[in-house]
Tab-separated table of C-alpha atoms and ligand atoms in Angstrom:
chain	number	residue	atom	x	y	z
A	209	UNK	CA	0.000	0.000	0.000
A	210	UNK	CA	1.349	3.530	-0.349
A	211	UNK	CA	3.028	5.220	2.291
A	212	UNK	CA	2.466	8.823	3.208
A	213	UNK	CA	1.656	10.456	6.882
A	214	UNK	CA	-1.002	8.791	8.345
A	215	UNK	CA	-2.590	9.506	12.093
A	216	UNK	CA	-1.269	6.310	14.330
A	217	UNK	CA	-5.072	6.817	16.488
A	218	UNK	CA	-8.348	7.982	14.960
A	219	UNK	CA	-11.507	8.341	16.674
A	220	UNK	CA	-14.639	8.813	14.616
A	221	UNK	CA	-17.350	9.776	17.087
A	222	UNK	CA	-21.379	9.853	17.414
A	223	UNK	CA	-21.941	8.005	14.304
A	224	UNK	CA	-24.787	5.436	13.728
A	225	UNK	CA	-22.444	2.602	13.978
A	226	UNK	CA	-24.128	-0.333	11.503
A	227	UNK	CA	-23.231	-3.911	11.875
A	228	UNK	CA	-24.905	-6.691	10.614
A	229	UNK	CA	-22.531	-9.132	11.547
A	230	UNK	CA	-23.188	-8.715	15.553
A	231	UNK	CA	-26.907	-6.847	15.003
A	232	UNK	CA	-24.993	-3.365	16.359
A	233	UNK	CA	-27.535	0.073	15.096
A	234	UNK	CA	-26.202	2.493	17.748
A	235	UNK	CA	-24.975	5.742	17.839
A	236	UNK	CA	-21.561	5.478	19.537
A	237	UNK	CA	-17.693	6.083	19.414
A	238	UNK	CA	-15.370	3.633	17.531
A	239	UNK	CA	-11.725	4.464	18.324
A	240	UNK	CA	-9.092	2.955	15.582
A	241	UNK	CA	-5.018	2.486	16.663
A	242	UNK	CA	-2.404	0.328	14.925
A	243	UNK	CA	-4.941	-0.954	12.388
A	244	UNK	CA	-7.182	-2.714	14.567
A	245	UNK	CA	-10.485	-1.491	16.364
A	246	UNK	CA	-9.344	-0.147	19.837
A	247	UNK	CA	-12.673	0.357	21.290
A	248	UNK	CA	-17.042	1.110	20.847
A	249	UNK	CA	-18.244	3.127	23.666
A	250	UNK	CA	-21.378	5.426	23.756
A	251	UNK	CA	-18.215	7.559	24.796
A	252	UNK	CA	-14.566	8.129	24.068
A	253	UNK	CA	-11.725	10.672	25.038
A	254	UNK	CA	-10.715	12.403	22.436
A	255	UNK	CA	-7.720	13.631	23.897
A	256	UNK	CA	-6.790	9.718	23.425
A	257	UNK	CA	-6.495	10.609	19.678
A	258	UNK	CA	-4.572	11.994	17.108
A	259	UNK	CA	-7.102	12.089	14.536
A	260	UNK	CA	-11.049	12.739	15.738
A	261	UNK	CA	-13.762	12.889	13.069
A	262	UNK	CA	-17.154	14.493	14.144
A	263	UNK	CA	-19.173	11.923	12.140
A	264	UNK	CA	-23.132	13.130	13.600
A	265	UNK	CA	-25.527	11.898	11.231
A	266	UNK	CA	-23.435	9.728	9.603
A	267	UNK	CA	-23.621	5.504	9.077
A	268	UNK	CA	-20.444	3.977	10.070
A	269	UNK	CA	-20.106	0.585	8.149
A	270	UNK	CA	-17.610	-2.018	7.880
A	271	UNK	CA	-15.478	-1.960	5.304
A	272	UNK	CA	-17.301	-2.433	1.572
A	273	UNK	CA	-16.571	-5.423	0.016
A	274	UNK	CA	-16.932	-6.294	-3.473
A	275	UNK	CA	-16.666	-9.883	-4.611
A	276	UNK	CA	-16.568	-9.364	-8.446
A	277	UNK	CA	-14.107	-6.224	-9.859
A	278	UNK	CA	-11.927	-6.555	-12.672
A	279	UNK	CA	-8.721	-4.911	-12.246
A	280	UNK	CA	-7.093	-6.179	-15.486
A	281	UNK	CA	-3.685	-6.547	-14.072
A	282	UNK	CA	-1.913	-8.219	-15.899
A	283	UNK	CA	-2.303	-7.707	-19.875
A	284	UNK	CA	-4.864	-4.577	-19.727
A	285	UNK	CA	-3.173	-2.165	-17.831
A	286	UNK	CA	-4.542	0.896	-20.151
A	287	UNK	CA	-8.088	-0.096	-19.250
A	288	UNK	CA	-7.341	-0.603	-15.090
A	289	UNK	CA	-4.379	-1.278	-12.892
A	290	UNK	CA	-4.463	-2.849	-9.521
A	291	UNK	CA	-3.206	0.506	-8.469
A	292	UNK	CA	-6.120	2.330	-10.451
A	293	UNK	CA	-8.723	-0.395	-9.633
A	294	UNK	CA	-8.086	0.430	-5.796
A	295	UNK	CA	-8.354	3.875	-5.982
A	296	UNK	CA	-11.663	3.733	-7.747
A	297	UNK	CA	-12.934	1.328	-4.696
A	298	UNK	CA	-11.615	3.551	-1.978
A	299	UNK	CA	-13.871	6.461	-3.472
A	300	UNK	CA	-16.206	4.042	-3.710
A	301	UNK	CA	-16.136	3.327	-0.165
A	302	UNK	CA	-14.916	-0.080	-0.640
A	303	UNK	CA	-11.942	-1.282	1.300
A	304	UNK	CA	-12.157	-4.790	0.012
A	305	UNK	CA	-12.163	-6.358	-3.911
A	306	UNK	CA	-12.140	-9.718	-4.912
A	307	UNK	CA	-10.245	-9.824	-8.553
A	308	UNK	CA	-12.145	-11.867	-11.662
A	309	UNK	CA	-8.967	-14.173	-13.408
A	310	UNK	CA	-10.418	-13.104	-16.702
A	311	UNK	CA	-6.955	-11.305	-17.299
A	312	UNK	CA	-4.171	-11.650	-19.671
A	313	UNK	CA	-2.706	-13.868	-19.229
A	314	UNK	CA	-5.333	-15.346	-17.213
A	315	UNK	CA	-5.288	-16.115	-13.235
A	316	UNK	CA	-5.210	-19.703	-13.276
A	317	UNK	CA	-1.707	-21.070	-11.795
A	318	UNK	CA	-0.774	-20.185	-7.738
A	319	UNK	CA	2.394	-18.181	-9.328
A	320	UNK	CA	-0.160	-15.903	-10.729
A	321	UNK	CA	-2.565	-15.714	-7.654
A	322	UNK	CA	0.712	-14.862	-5.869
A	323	UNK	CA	1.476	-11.883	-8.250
A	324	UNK	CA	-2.075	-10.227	-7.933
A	325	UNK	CA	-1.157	-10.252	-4.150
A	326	UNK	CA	2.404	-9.039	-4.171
A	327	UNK	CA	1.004	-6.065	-6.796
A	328	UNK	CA	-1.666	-4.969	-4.559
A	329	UNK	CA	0.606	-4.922	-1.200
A	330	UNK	CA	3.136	-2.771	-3.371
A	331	UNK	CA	0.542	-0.762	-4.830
A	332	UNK	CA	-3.409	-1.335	-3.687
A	333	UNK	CA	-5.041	1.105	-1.714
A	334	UNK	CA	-7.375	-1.410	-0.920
A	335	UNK	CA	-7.162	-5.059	0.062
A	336	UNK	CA	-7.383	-7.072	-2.978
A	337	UNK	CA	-8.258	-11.488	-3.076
A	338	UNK	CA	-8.018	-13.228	-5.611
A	339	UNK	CA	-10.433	-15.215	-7.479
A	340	UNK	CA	-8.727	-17.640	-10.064
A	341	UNK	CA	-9.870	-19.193	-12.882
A	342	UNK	CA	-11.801	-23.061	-12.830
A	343	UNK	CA	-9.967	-24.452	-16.025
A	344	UNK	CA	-6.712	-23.319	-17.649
A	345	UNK	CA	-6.910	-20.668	-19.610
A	346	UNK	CA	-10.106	-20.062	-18.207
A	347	UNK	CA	-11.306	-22.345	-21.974
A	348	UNK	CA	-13.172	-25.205	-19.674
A	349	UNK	CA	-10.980	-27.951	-20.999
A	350	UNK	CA	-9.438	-29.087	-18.017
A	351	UNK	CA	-9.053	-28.278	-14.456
A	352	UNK	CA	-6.842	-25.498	-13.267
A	353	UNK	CA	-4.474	-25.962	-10.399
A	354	UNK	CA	-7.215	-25.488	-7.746
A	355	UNK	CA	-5.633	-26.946	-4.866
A	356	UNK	CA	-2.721	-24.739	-5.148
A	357	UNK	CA	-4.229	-21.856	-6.366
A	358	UNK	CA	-6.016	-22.277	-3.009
A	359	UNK	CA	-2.751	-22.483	-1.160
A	360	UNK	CA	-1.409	-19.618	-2.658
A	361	UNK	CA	-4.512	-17.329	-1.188
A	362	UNK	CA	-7.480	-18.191	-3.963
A	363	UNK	CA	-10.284	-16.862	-2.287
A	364	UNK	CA	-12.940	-18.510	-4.961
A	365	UNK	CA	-13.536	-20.105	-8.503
A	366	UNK	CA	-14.427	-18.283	-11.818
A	367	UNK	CA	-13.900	-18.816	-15.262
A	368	UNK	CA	-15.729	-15.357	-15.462
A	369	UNK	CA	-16.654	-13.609	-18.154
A	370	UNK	CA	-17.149	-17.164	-19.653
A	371	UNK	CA	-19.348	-19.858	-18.951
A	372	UNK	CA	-18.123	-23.278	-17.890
A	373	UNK	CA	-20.134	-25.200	-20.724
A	374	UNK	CA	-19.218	-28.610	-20.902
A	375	UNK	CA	-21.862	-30.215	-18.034
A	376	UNK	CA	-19.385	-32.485	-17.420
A	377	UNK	CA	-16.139	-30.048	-17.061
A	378	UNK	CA	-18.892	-28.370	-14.870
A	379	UNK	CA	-19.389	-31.335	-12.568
A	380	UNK	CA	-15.611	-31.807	-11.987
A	381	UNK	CA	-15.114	-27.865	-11.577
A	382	UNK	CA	-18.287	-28.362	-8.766
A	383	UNK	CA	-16.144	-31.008	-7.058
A	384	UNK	CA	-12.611	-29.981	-7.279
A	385	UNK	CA	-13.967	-26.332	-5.533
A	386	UNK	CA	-15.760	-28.307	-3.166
A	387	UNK	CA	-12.716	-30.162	-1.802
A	388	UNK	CA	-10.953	-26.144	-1.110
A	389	UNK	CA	-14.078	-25.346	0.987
A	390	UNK	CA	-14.240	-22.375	-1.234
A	391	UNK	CA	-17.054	-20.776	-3.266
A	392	UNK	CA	-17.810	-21.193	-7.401
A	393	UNK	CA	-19.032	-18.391	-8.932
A	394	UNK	CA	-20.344	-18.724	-12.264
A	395	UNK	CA	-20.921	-16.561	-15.445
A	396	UNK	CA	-24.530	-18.015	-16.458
A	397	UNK	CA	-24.644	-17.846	-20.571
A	398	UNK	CA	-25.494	-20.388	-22.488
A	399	UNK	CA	-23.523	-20.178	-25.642
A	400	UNK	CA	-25.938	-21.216	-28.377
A	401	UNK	CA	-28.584	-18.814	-27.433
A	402	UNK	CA	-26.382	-15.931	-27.502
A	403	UNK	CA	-24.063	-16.171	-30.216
A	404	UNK	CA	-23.934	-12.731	-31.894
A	405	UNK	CA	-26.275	-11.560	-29.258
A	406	UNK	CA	-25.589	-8.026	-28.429
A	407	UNK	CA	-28.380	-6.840	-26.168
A	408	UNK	CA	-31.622	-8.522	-24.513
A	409	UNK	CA	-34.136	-10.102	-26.885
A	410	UNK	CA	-36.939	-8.368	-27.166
A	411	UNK	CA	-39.034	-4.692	-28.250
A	412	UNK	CA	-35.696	-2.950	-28.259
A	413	UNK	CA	-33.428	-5.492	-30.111
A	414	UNK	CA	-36.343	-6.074	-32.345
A	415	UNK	CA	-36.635	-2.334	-33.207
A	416	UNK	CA	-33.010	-1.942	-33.684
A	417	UNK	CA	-32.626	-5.135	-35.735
A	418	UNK	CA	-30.162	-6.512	-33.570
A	419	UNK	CA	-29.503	-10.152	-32.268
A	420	UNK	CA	-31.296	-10.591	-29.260
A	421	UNK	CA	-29.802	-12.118	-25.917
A	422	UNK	CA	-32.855	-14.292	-23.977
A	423	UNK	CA	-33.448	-14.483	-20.675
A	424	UNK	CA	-33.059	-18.507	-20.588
A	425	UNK	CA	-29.524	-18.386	-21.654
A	426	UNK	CA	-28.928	-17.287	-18.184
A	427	UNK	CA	-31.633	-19.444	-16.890
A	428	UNK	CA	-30.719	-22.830	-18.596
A	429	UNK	CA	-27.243	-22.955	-17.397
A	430	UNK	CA	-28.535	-22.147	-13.079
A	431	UNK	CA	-31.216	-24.974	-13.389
A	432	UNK	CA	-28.391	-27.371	-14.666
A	433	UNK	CA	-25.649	-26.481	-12.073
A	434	UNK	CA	-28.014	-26.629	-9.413
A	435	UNK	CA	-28.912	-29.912	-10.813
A	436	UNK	CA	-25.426	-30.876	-11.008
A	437	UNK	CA	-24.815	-29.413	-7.865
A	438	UNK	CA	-27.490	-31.266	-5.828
A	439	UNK	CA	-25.649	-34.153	-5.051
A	440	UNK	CA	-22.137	-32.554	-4.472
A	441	UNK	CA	-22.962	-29.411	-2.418
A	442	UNK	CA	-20.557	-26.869	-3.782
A	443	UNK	CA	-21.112	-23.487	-2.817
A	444	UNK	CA	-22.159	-22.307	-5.887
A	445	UNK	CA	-22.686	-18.073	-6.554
A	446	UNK	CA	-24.542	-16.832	-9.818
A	447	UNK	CA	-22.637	-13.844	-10.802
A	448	UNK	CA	-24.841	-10.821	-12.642
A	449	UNK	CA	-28.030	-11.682	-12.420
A	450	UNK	CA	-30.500	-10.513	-14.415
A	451	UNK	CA	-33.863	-12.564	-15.380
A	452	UNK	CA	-36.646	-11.958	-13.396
A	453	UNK	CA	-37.233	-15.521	-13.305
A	454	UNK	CA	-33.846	-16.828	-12.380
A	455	UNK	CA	-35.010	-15.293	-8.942
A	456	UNK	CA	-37.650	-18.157	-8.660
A	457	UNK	CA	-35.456	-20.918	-9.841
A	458	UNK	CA	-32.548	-20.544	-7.117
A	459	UNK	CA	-35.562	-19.763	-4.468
A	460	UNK	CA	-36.450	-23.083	-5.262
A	461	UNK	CA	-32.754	-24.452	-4.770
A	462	UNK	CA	-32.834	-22.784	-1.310
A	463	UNK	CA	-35.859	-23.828	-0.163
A	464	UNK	CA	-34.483	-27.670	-1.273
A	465	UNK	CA	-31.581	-26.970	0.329
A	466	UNK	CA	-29.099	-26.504	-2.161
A	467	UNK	CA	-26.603	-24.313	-1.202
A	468	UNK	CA	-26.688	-21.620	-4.356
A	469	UNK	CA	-26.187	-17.889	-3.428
A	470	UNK	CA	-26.535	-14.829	-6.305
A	471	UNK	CA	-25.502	-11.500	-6.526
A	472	UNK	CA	-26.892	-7.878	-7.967
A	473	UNK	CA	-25.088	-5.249	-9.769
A	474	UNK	CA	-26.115	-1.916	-9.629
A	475	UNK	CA	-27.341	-1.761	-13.243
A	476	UNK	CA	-29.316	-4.996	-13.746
A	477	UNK	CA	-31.314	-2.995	-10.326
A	478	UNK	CA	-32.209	0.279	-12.106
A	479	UNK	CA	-31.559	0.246	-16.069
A	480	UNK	CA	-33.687	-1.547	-18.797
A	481	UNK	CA	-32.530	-2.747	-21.911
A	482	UNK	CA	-33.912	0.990	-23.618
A	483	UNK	CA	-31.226	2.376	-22.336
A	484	UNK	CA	-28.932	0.956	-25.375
A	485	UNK	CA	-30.960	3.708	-27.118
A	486	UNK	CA	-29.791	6.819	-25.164
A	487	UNK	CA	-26.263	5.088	-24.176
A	488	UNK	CA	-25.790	2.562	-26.746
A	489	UNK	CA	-22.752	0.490	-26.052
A	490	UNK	CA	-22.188	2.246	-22.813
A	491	UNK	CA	-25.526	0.371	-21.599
A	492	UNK	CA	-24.159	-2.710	-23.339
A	493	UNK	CA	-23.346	-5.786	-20.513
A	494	UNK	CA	-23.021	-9.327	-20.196
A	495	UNK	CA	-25.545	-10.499	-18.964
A	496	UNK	CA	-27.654	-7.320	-20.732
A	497	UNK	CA	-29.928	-5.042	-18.865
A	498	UNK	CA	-33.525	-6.309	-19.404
A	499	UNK	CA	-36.821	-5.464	-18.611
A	500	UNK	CA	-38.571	-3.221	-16.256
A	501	UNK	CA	-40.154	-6.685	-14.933
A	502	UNK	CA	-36.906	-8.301	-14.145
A	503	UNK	CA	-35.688	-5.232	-12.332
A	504	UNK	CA	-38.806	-5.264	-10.217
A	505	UNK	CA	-37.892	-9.386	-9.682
A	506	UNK	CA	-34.542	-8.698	-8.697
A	507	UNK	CA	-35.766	-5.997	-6.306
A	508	UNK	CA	-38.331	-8.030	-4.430
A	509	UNK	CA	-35.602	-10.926	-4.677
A	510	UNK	CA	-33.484	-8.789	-2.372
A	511	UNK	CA	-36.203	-8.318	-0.417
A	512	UNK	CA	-36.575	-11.426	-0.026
A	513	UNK	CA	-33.167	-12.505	1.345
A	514	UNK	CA	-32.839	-14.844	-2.384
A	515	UNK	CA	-30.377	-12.218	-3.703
A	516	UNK	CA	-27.521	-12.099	-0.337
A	517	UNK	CA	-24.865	-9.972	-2.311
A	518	UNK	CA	-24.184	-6.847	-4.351
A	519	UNK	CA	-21.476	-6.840	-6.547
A	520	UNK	CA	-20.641	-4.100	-9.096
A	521	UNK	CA	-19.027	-6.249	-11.862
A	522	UNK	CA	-16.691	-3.142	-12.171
A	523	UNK	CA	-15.773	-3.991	-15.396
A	524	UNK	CA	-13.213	-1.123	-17.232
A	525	UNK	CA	-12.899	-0.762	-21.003
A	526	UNK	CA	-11.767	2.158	-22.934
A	527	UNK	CA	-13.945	5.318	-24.894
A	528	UNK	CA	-12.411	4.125	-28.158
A	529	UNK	CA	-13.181	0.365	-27.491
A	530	UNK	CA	-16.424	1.524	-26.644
A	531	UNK	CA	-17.243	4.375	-29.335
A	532	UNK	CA	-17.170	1.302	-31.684
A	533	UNK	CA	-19.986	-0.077	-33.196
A	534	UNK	CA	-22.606	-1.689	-30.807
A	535	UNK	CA	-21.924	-5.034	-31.981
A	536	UNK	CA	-18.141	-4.646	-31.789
A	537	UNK	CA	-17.873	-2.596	-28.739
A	538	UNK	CA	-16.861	-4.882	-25.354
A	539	UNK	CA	-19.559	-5.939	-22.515
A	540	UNK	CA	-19.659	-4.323	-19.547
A	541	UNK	CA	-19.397	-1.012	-17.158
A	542	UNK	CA	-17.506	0.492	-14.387
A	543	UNK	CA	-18.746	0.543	-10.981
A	544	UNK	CA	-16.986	1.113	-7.873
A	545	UNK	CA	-16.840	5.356	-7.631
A	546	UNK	CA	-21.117	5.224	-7.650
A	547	UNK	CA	-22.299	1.525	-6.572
A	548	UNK	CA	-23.269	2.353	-3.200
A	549	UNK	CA	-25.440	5.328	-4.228
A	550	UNK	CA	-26.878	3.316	-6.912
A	551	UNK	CA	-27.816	0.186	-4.409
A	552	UNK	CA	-29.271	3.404	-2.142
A	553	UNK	CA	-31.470	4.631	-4.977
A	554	UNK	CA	-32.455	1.087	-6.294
A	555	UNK	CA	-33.086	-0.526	-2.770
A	556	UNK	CA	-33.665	2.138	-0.033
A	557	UNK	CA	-35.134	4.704	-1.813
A	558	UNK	CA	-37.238	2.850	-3.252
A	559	UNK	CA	-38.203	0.773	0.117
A	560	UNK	CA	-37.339	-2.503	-0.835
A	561	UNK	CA	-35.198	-2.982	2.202
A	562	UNK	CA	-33.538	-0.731	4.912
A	563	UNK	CA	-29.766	0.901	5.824
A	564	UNK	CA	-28.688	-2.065	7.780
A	565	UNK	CA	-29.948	-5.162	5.263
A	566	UNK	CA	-27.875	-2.454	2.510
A	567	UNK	CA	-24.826	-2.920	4.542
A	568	UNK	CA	-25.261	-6.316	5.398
A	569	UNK	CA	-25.347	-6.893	1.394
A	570	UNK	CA	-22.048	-5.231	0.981
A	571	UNK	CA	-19.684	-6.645	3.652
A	572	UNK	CA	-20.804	-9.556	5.586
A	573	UNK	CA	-22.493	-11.628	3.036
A	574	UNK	CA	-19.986	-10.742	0.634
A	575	UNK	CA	-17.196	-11.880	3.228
A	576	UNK	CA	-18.804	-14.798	4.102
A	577	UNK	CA	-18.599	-15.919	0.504
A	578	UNK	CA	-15.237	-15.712	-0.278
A	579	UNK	CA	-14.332	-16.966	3.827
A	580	UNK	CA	-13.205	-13.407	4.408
A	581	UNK	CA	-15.186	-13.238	7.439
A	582	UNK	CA	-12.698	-15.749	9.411
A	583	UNK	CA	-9.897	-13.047	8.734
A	584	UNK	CA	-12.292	-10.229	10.381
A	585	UNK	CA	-13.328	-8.321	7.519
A	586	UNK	CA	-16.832	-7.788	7.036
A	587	UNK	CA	-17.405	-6.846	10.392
A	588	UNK	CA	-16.595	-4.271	13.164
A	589	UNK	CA	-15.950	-5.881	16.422
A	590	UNK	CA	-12.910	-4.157	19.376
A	591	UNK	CA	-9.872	-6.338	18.278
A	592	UNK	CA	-10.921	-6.940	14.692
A	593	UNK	CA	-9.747	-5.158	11.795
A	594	UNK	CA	-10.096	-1.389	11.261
A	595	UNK	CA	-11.888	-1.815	7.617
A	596	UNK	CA	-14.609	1.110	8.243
A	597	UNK	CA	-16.674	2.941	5.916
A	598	UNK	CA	-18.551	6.369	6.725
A	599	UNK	CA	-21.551	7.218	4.935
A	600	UNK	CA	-22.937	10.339	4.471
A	601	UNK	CA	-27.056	9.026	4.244
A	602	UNK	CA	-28.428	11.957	2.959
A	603	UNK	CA	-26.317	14.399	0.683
A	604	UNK	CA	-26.944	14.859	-2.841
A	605	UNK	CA	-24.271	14.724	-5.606
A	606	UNK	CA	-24.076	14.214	-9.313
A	607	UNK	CA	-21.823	11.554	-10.999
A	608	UNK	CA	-19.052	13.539	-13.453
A	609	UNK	CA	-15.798	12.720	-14.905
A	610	UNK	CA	-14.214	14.363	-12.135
A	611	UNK	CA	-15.695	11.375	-9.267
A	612	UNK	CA	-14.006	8.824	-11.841
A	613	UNK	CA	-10.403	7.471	-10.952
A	614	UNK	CA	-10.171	4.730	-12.254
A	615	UNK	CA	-8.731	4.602	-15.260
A	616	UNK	CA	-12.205	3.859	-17.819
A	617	UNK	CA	-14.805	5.931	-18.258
A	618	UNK	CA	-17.484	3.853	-19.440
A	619	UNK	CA	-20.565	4.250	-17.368
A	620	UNK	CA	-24.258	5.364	-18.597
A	621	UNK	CA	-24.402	7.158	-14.917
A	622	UNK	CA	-22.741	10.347	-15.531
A	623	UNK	CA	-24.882	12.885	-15.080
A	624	UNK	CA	-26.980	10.877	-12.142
A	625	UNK	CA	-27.988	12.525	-8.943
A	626	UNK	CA	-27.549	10.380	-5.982
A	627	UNK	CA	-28.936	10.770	-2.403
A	628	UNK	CA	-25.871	9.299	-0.503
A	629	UNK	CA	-22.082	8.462	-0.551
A	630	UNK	CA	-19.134	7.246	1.384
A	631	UNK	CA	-17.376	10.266	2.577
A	632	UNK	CA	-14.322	8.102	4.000
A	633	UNK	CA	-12.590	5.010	4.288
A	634	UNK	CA	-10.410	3.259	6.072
A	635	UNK	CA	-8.349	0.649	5.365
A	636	UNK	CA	-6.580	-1.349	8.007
A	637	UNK	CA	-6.725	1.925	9.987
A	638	UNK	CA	-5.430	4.103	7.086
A	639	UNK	CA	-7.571	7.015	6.047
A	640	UNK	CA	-7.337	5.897	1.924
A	641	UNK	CA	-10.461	8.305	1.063
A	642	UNK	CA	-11.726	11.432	2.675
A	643	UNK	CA	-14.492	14.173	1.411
A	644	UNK	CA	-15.279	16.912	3.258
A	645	UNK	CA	-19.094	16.383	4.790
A	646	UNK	CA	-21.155	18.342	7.397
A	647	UNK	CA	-22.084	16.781	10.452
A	648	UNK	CA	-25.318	17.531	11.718
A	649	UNK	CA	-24.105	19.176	15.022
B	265	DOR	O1	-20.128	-7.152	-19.048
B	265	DOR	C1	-19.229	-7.885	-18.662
B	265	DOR	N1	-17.929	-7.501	-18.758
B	265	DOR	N2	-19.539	-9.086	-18.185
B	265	DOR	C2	-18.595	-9.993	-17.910
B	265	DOR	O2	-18.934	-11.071	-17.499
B	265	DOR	C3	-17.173	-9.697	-18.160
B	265	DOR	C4	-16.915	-8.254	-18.120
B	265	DOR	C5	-15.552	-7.859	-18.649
B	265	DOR	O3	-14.564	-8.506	-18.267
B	265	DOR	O4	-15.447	-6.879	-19.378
């Protein structure tokens, strides 16, 4: 991580202190020193302190963590850097990101697991995990080096970005993960329904007269892993999601049993597929947006408790990649500098579910997926790690090209006013973001 001047003590006092971990929603005083959390009281000495925040009418949080980010380091570096990648979270108000393998060349062996985590402790301003690929070469011909990958720090599975296809490659990834106690997260496509598919079939594709991308491509491929996974038990994560009925379908797997867990992003929650006319291949995704019904699916699936995590999908390409052609520009978005306002605006504002099920959404659950909880991030407990992030729950700001640091640009948000944002975080008890704010005094 960088080194500059930091305060060795910081108190941040009278904040609404959120933690769905241990079921804390109380205004109090958390006091930080040497990294750790030093102490929760309704009541701390300052003069203890060489940093004190007056945080009144703010949420403190545990750290954010997001379990699906591409930092494409190595092989992309002019689209994101772990360095850049970071410093978007940190804005973001994440202090944790759990790296997709879908880079160049691809994160499949332990030697590369080990260089994502040497990069980010010379460079990260965040913590950074790995997840590495299923299959070498992420192609789903045969099995990567799981076991070592694990040793090596592995914090989860993913041939992201492509779908494991082969049913029975599938079945071996399910058991191989298994064995490492670790998550598989998969990218749900089925490949002959969405070859030359650009956007979501229907009205919209139709009109435009191009290829549409169905909602049971993503479908097909969750009813057959949870088939598959039935009898093995894998803890198996549907990145993306984005039908309306694949909500229903792994419902159905919990109810049985199954353990199956899925994840949000921020755009599948509020944009349908018109947006491709206004934004065109900046509102172009895998999976794509869809329909106002899925949103409203998703939605009520987070209400629900089916949907357990947000993740942005952060997922950095360049103008000129993206000023091509819709059917040649790349899939996907940015999302760390304005996921938590979008969640807020998707979830909250819209009363699906409340400040602390947000938070729990964004650190436990995510932590608990990739077994980050049992190294005490994810939560805020005296002794545990000093991961915070403070939330200021009801400002209002507008998403420009100045709030972007990463190193991409490609978001349809610019331009959209949001009713909250993280106004600092702290990383292992380092200040690595900090807005000014007003506490209500
Ligand atoms: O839209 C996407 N972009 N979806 C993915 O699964 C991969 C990602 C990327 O790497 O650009």
């Amino acid at each position: 991580m960088p080194t500059e001047t930091q305060p060795l003590s910081v108190l941040v006092r009278a904040s609404r202190v959120i933690d769905p971990a241990s079921g804390m929603d109380r205004v109090a005083d958390v006091g930080v020193e040497g990294g750790l959390i030093k102490a929760i009281d309704s009541s701390l000495d300052p003069a203890s302190y060489d940093k004190v925040i007056e945080a009144e009418g703010m949420i403190l949080a545990p750290g954010l963590i997001d379990p699906h980010v591409h930092l494409r380091e190595p092989g992309q570096v002019h689209k994101e850097d772990i360095e850049s990648g970071t410093l978007a979270a940190v804005a973001g108000g994440f202090t944790t990101v759990c790296c997709m393998p879908n880079t160049s060349p691809a994160l499949d062996s332990p030697e590369m697991v080990e260089f994502v985590r040497s990069r980010a402790q010379q460079v990260g301003h965040c913590r950074v995990f790995c997840v590495a690929a299923a299959t070498q070469g992420r192609k789903g011909e045969r099995l990567a080096e799981i076991g070592l990958c694990l040793d090596a720090g592995a914090v989860g599975y993913s041939d992201d970005g492509d779908v494991i296809e082969s049913a029975s490659m599938m079945k071996s990834v399910l058991q191989a993960v298994k064995a490492t106690g670790k998550c598989f997260m998969q990218h749900c496509q089925e490949l002959t329904l969405t070859d030359g598919a650009v956007m979501h079939a229907g009205t919209v594709s139709a009109k435009l007269g191009h290829r549409g991308w169905p909602r049971e491509a993503e479908e097909i491929i969750i009813e057959r892993d949870i088939r598959l996974n039935k009898a093995i038990g894998c803890d198996y994560h549907i990145q993306h999601m984005s039908s309306g009925d694949s909500v229903e379908i792994v419902a159905r797997a919990q109810r049985e049993g199954i353990p199956v867990t899925c994840e949000a992003s921020p755009h599948h929650l509020l944009l349908t597929h018109e947006a491709i006319e206004t934004h065109g291949s900046m509102a172009k995704m895998n999976p794509p947006l869809r329909e106002q019904s899925d949103i409203d699916a998703l939605r009520q699936g987070v209400a629900d408790g089916v949907i357990t995590i947000l993740a942005t999908d952060h997922a950095p390409h360049t103008n000129d990649e993206k000023r091509n052609v819709l059917s040649e520009a790349p899939f996907g978005i940015i999302g760390l500098e304005s996921a938590l306002g979008l969640y807020h605006k998707a979830l909250v504002e819209t009363g699906c579910i409340g400040w602390p099920k947000l938070i729990e959404l964004l650190t436990i659950n995510p932590a608990r997926l990739c077994g980050l909880d049992s190294m005490g991030l994810g939560s805020i407990s005296v002794g545990g790690a000093a991961d915070l992030t403070l939330i200021d729950p009801d400002c209002s700001w507008t998403l420009g090209e100045s709030d972007l640091v990463g190193k991409s640009r490609n978001t349809p948000f610019l331009g959209w006013t949001m009713g909250t944002r993280s106004v600092m975080t702290i990383v292992g008890g380092k200040i690595r973001n900090e807005r000014a704010f007003s506490s209500v005094v």
